[in-house]
Tab-separated table of C-alpha atoms in Angstrom:
chain	number	residue	atom	x	y	z
A	93	MET	CA	0.000	0.000	0.000
A	94	LEU	CA	1.252	3.458	-0.919
A	95	LYS	CA	2.272	5.637	2.041
A	96	ILE	CA	2.692	9.407	2.455
A	97	PRO	CA	4.375	10.299	5.782
A	98	GLY	CA	1.923	11.978	8.135
A	99	TYR	CA	-1.049	11.276	5.870
A	100	GLU	CA	-2.658	8.124	7.198
A	101	ASP	CA	-6.310	8.725	6.382
A	102	GLY	CA	-7.080	6.110	3.750
A	103	PRO	CA	-6.135	3.354	1.259
A	104	LEU	CA	-3.759	5.204	-1.068
A	105	VAL	CA	-3.093	3.776	-4.543
A	106	GLN	CA	-1.096	5.005	-7.519
A	107	GLY	CA	-3.346	6.918	-9.912
A	108	ALA	CA	-0.921	7.452	-12.813
A	109	ALA	CA	-2.914	5.200	-15.158
A	110	TYR	CA	-5.771	7.712	-15.186
A	111	LEU	CA	-3.567	10.434	-16.683
A	112	ASP	CA	-3.802	8.951	-20.169
A	113	ASP	CA	-7.596	9.207	-20.176
A	114	PRO	CA	-8.588	12.529	-21.837
A	115	LEU	CA	-11.727	12.655	-19.678
A	116	PHE	CA	-9.699	12.620	-16.474
A	117	TRP	CA	-8.654	16.219	-16.978
A	118	PRO	CA	-12.057	17.974	-17.100
A	119	VAL	CA	-13.116	15.809	-14.134
A	120	HIS	CA	-10.004	16.884	-12.215
A	121	LEU	CA	-10.543	20.549	-13.110
A	122	ALA	CA	-14.300	20.481	-12.489
A	123	THR	CA	-14.388	22.759	-9.423
A	124	ALA	CA	-13.070	25.624	-11.590
A	125	LEU	CA	-15.569	24.881	-14.392
A	126	ARG	CA	-18.488	26.813	-12.961
A	127	GLY	CA	-21.806	27.112	-14.707
A	128	GLU	CA	-23.448	25.273	-17.568
A	129	ASP	CA	-21.437	27.035	-20.296
A	130	ALA	CA	-18.126	26.002	-18.754
A	131	GLN	CA	-19.235	22.414	-18.202
A	132	ARG	CA	-20.650	22.155	-21.716
A	133	ALA	CA	-17.407	23.487	-23.197
A	134	ALA	CA	-15.246	21.106	-21.160
A	135	PHE	CA	-17.297	17.912	-21.220
A	136	GLY	CA	-19.449	18.224	-24.347
A	137	ALA	CA	-21.172	14.964	-25.197
A	138	ASP	CA	-18.930	13.064	-22.774
A	139	TRP	CA	-20.763	14.132	-19.611
A	140	ASP	CA	-22.125	10.677	-18.740
A	141	ALA	CA	-18.765	9.004	-19.328
A	142	ALA	CA	-17.053	11.678	-17.241
A	143	MET	CA	-19.451	11.114	-14.349
A	144	GLU	CA	-18.785	7.389	-14.565
A	145	LEU	CA	-15.063	8.089	-14.333
A	146	TYR	CA	-15.632	10.384	-11.369
A	147	GLY	CA	-17.451	7.534	-9.651
A	148	VAL	CA	-14.367	5.361	-10.060
A	149	LEU	CA	-11.990	8.102	-8.884
A	150	SER	CA	-14.094	8.749	-5.784
A	151	ALA	CA	-14.569	5.131	-4.681
A	152	GLU	CA	-13.994	4.766	-0.932
A	153	HIS	CA	-11.907	1.590	-1.171
A	154	GLU	CA	-9.132	3.262	-3.223
A	155	TRP	CA	-7.786	6.796	-2.974
A	156	PRO	CA	-5.851	7.659	-6.166
A	157	VAL	CA	-2.582	9.532	-5.635
A	158	PHE	CA	-0.746	11.483	-8.324
A	159	SER	CA	2.829	12.491	-7.536
A	160	VAL	CA	4.815	15.337	-9.082
A	161	PRO	CA	8.522	15.166	-8.141
A	162	LEU	CA	10.542	18.384	-8.159
A	163	ARG	CA	14.252	18.876	-8.790
A	164	SER	CA	14.701	19.869	-5.141
A	165	ARG	CA	13.723	16.282	-4.137
A	166	HIS	CA	10.414	17.569	-2.823
A	167	THR	CA	7.331	15.827	-4.179
A	168	ILE	CA	3.846	17.246	-4.553
A	169	HIS	CA	1.183	14.608	-3.920
A	170	VAL	CA	-2.356	15.083	-5.231
A	171	VAL	CA	-4.646	12.807	-3.210
A	172	TYR	CA	-8.295	12.001	-3.922
A	173	ARG	CA	-9.609	11.852	-0.358
A	174	ASN	CA	-12.609	9.549	-0.680
A	175	ILE	CA	-14.286	9.768	2.706
A	176	ASP	CA	-18.043	9.355	2.497
A	177	GLY	CA	-19.510	12.793	3.181
A	178	ASP	CA	-16.104	14.494	3.088
A	179	ARG	CA	-14.693	13.911	-0.385
A	180	GLY	CA	-12.088	16.259	-1.773
A	181	VAL	CA	-8.622	16.547	-3.267
A	182	ASP	CA	-5.638	17.283	-1.024
A	183	TYR	CA	-2.458	18.906	-2.364
A	184	LEU	CA	0.517	17.978	-0.188
A	185	ILE	CA	4.262	18.566	-0.431
A	186	HIS	CA	6.920	16.348	1.132
A	187	HIS	CA	10.691	16.015	1.293
A	188	PRO	CA	12.536	12.842	2.402
A	189	ALA	CA	14.029	14.735	5.342
A	190	TRP	CA	10.598	15.703	6.698
A	191	SER	CA	8.719	13.531	9.169
A	192	ALA	CA	5.399	14.400	7.558
A	193	ALA	CA	4.011	15.985	4.404
A	194	GLU	CA	2.751	19.559	4.578
A	195	PRO	CA	-0.547	20.808	3.107
A	196	LEU	CA	-0.509	23.206	0.169
A	197	ALA	CA	-4.205	23.344	-0.706
A	198	VAL	CA	-7.498	21.498	-0.235
A	199	ASP	CA	-10.076	21.373	-3.022
A	200	ASP	CA	-13.430	20.558	-1.410
A	201	GLY	CA	-16.419	22.180	0.254
A	202	HIS	CA	-14.192	23.367	3.114
A	203	PHE	CA	-11.467	24.562	0.775
A	204	MET	CA	-8.020	25.770	1.807
A	205	GLY	CA	-5.748	27.723	-0.502
A	206	PRO	CA	-4.394	28.935	-2.766
A	207	GLY	CA	-1.251	26.873	-2.651
A	208	MET	CA	0.661	28.195	-5.646
A	209	ALA	CA	1.294	31.346	-7.667
A	210	TRP	CA	1.337	31.175	-11.473
A	211	PRO	CA	5.172	31.383	-11.784
A	212	GLU	CA	5.438	28.482	-9.336
A	213	LEU	CA	2.885	26.412	-11.220
A	214	LEU	CA	4.765	26.958	-14.466
A	215	SER	CA	8.121	26.224	-12.835
A	216	ALA	CA	6.851	23.018	-11.216
A	217	ALA	CA	5.420	21.909	-14.562
A	218	ARG	CA	8.500	22.636	-16.652
A	219	ARG	CA	11.418	22.030	-14.259
A	220	ARG	CA	11.010	18.290	-14.189
A	221	ALA	CA	12.811	15.883	-11.883
A	222	THR	CA	14.898	13.037	-13.259
A	223	GLU	CA	12.186	10.467	-12.493
A	224	GLY	CA	8.431	10.211	-12.116
A	225	LEU	CA	5.808	12.127	-14.078
A	226	ASP	CA	7.768	14.051	-16.708
A	227	ASP	CA	5.115	15.441	-19.064
A	228	PRO	CA	4.917	19.222	-18.508
A	229	ASP	CA	1.338	19.492	-19.773
A	230	ALA	CA	0.126	16.768	-17.406
A	231	ARG	CA	2.014	18.367	-14.518
A	232	LEU	CA	0.504	21.786	-15.277
A	233	LEU	CA	-3.078	20.489	-15.402
A	234	LEU	CA	-2.639	18.229	-12.390
A	235	LEU	CA	-1.450	21.098	-10.177
A	236	PHE	CA	-3.703	23.803	-11.652
A	237	PRO	CA	-6.481	23.501	-9.030
A	238	ALA	CA	-4.004	24.667	-6.351
A	239	LEU	CA	-3.471	27.954	-8.236
A	240	GLY	CA	-4.692	31.296	-6.975
A	241	ASP	CA	-2.961	34.318	-8.462
A	242	ALA	CA	-4.574	37.703	-9.058
A	243	ARG	CA	-1.711	38.710	-11.341
A	244	CYS	CA	-1.531	35.907	-13.870
A	245	PRO	CA	0.289	37.109	-17.010
A	246	ALA	CA	-1.463	37.434	-20.337
A	247	ASP	CA	0.375	34.415	-21.733
A	248	ALA	CA	-0.988	32.116	-19.011
A	249	THR	CA	-3.900	31.377	-21.333
A	250	VAL	CA	-1.471	30.266	-24.036
A	251	ALA	CA	0.301	27.783	-21.754
A	252	LEU	CA	-2.956	26.412	-20.374
A	253	THR	CA	-4.489	26.139	-23.857
A	254	ALA	CA	-1.466	24.174	-25.065
A	255	ALA	CA	-1.767	21.759	-22.138
A	256	LEU	CA	-5.493	21.224	-22.716
A	257	THR	CA	-4.879	20.675	-26.424
A	258	ALA	CA	-2.203	18.079	-25.716
A	259	ARG	CA	-4.005	16.123	-23.006
A	260	THR	CA	-7.758	16.416	-23.696
A	261	VAL	CA	-10.328	16.180	-26.482
A	262	ILE	CA	-11.926	19.511	-25.585
A	263	GLU	CA	-13.096	21.173	-28.810
A	264	GLU	CA	-12.370	24.760	-27.750
A	265	PRO	CA	-9.367	24.552	-25.416
A	266	ALA	CA	-8.656	28.298	-25.523
A	267	GLU	CA	-12.179	29.064	-24.332
A	268	VAL	CA	-11.910	26.540	-21.505
A	269	ALA	CA	-8.478	27.906	-20.553
A	270	ARG	CA	-9.941	31.404	-20.195
A	271	MET	CA	-12.767	30.036	-18.048
A	272	LEU	CA	-10.352	28.155	-15.802
A	273	LEU	CA	-8.138	31.196	-15.267
A	274	GLY	CA	-11.229	33.279	-14.560
A	275	HIS	CA	-12.315	30.896	-11.768
A	276	GLN	CA	-9.083	29.792	-10.132
A	277	GLY	CA	-9.907	27.434	-7.308
A	278	GLN	CA	-12.688	28.092	-4.823
A	279	TRP	CA	-10.842	30.969	-3.176
A	280	THR	CA	-10.391	34.590	-4.172
A	281	PRO	CA	-7.225	34.884	-6.289
A	282	ALA	CA	-4.481	36.077	-3.975
A	283	HIS	CA	-1.708	38.626	-4.342
A	284	TRP	CA	1.764	37.151	-3.887
A	285	THR	CA	4.788	38.997	-2.491
A	286	LEU	CA	8.206	38.195	-1.044
A	287	GLU	CA	8.622	38.152	2.723
A	288	ASN	CA	11.983	37.206	4.230
A	289	GLY	CA	12.906	35.516	0.955
A	290	ALA	CA	9.753	33.414	0.733
A	291	ARG	CA	6.905	33.890	-1.704
A	292	VAL	CA	3.744	34.297	0.375
A	293	ASN	CA	0.211	35.524	-0.255
A	294	ASN	CA	-2.648	37.403	1.396
A	295	GLY	CA	-5.297	34.675	1.034
A	296	GLY	CA	-7.573	34.248	4.034
A	297	HIS	CA	-7.652	30.462	3.571
A	298	SER	CA	-4.028	29.873	2.574
A	299	TYR	CA	-1.375	27.922	4.431
A	300	ARG	CA	1.147	30.221	2.728
A	301	ASN	CA	-0.181	33.438	4.279
A	302	PRO	CA	1.972	34.116	7.378
A	303	GLY	CA	-0.864	36.214	8.784
A	304	ASN	CA	-3.123	33.190	9.186
A	305	ALA	CA	-3.070	31.343	12.503
A	306	PHE	CA	-2.830	28.011	10.643
A	307	ALA	CA	-0.004	29.124	8.320
A	308	LEU	CA	3.017	26.895	7.833
A	309	PRO	CA	6.103	27.819	9.905
A	310	ALA	CA	8.457	30.403	8.437
A	311	GLY	CA	11.175	27.852	7.690
A	312	ARG	CA	8.760	25.639	5.796
A	313	LEU	CA	7.380	28.616	3.881
A	314	LEU	CA	10.879	29.488	2.690
A	315	GLU	CA	11.778	25.908	1.763
A	316	ILE	CA	8.508	25.348	-0.109
A	317	SER	CA	8.891	28.659	-1.910
A	318	ASN	CA	12.386	27.757	-3.049
A	319	ALA	CA	11.298	24.282	-4.132
A	320	LEU	CA	8.396	25.577	-6.201
A	321	ASN	CA	10.467	28.332	-7.750
A	322	GLY	CA	13.307	26.099	-8.890
A	323	GLY	CA	15.553	27.050	-5.995
A	324	GLU	CA	15.057	30.805	-6.018
A	325	ALA	CA	12.022	33.002	-5.385
A	326	THR	CA	12.039	36.303	-7.216
A	327	ASP	CA	9.365	38.930	-7.527
A	328	GLN	CA	10.286	40.796	-10.692
A	329	GLN	CA	7.615	41.970	-13.092
A	330	THR	CA	8.444	42.931	-16.643
A	331	ILE	CA	6.239	44.652	-19.184
A	332	ARG	CA	6.135	43.047	-22.615
A	333	ALA	CA	3.885	44.335	-25.354
A	334	GLY	CA	1.711	46.053	-22.784
A	335	ALA	CA	1.084	42.879	-20.729
A	336	VAL	CA	2.412	41.924	-17.330
A	337	SER	CA	4.594	38.832	-17.211
A	338	TRP	CA	6.792	37.261	-14.554
A	339	GLU	CA	10.395	36.207	-14.342
A	340	SER	CA	11.250	33.491	-11.851
């Protein structure tokens, strides 16, 4: 049985086999696909098949886990927490030197987040480790629900559209990408800044807001920030063709 240190809630199983199913992705992104127009654009005629897949993913006897290793030797674990009456998806980060994984975000009715800024999401997707899930499009879509960034650059839609085109059968991926970025997570998109070298945010439900009583300790915030930013957190904005973009 798969184990994540400090996360002992249920029967964890590897979920990597689901990643090759094009329907997995709109199911995974469903909480950001709000309203009939968004669901129609993402699922189309495949709604019934997608709901059948969701039933499999949410079965109580197996909790699928999807792991995204980083170059820093940290690993982000995406866990389908299939407790009857308390289903959700937990985003955890762990390092071999830690006694237990730390929470980044929780995607459920009692949501917690955001867990990542856009530059971190892009870095985690593209700066692949030497083993494990190595497809940048799959990594981007898998981690997307943890995003909450009020200052996403204009070209975020381009990167997300490319990932949806590569991994799904959505007919209008650019439209769905715009919808996803317009409804990031279940939280209000946060503003991210640097504090004592760590990238932190002002989200009222975020573990990465030092002002929250439940925030991660300062040392963890710095280590997680460095891991997600490829070893260095920077906060430099550049203006390109009238649009805001980020350098990390």
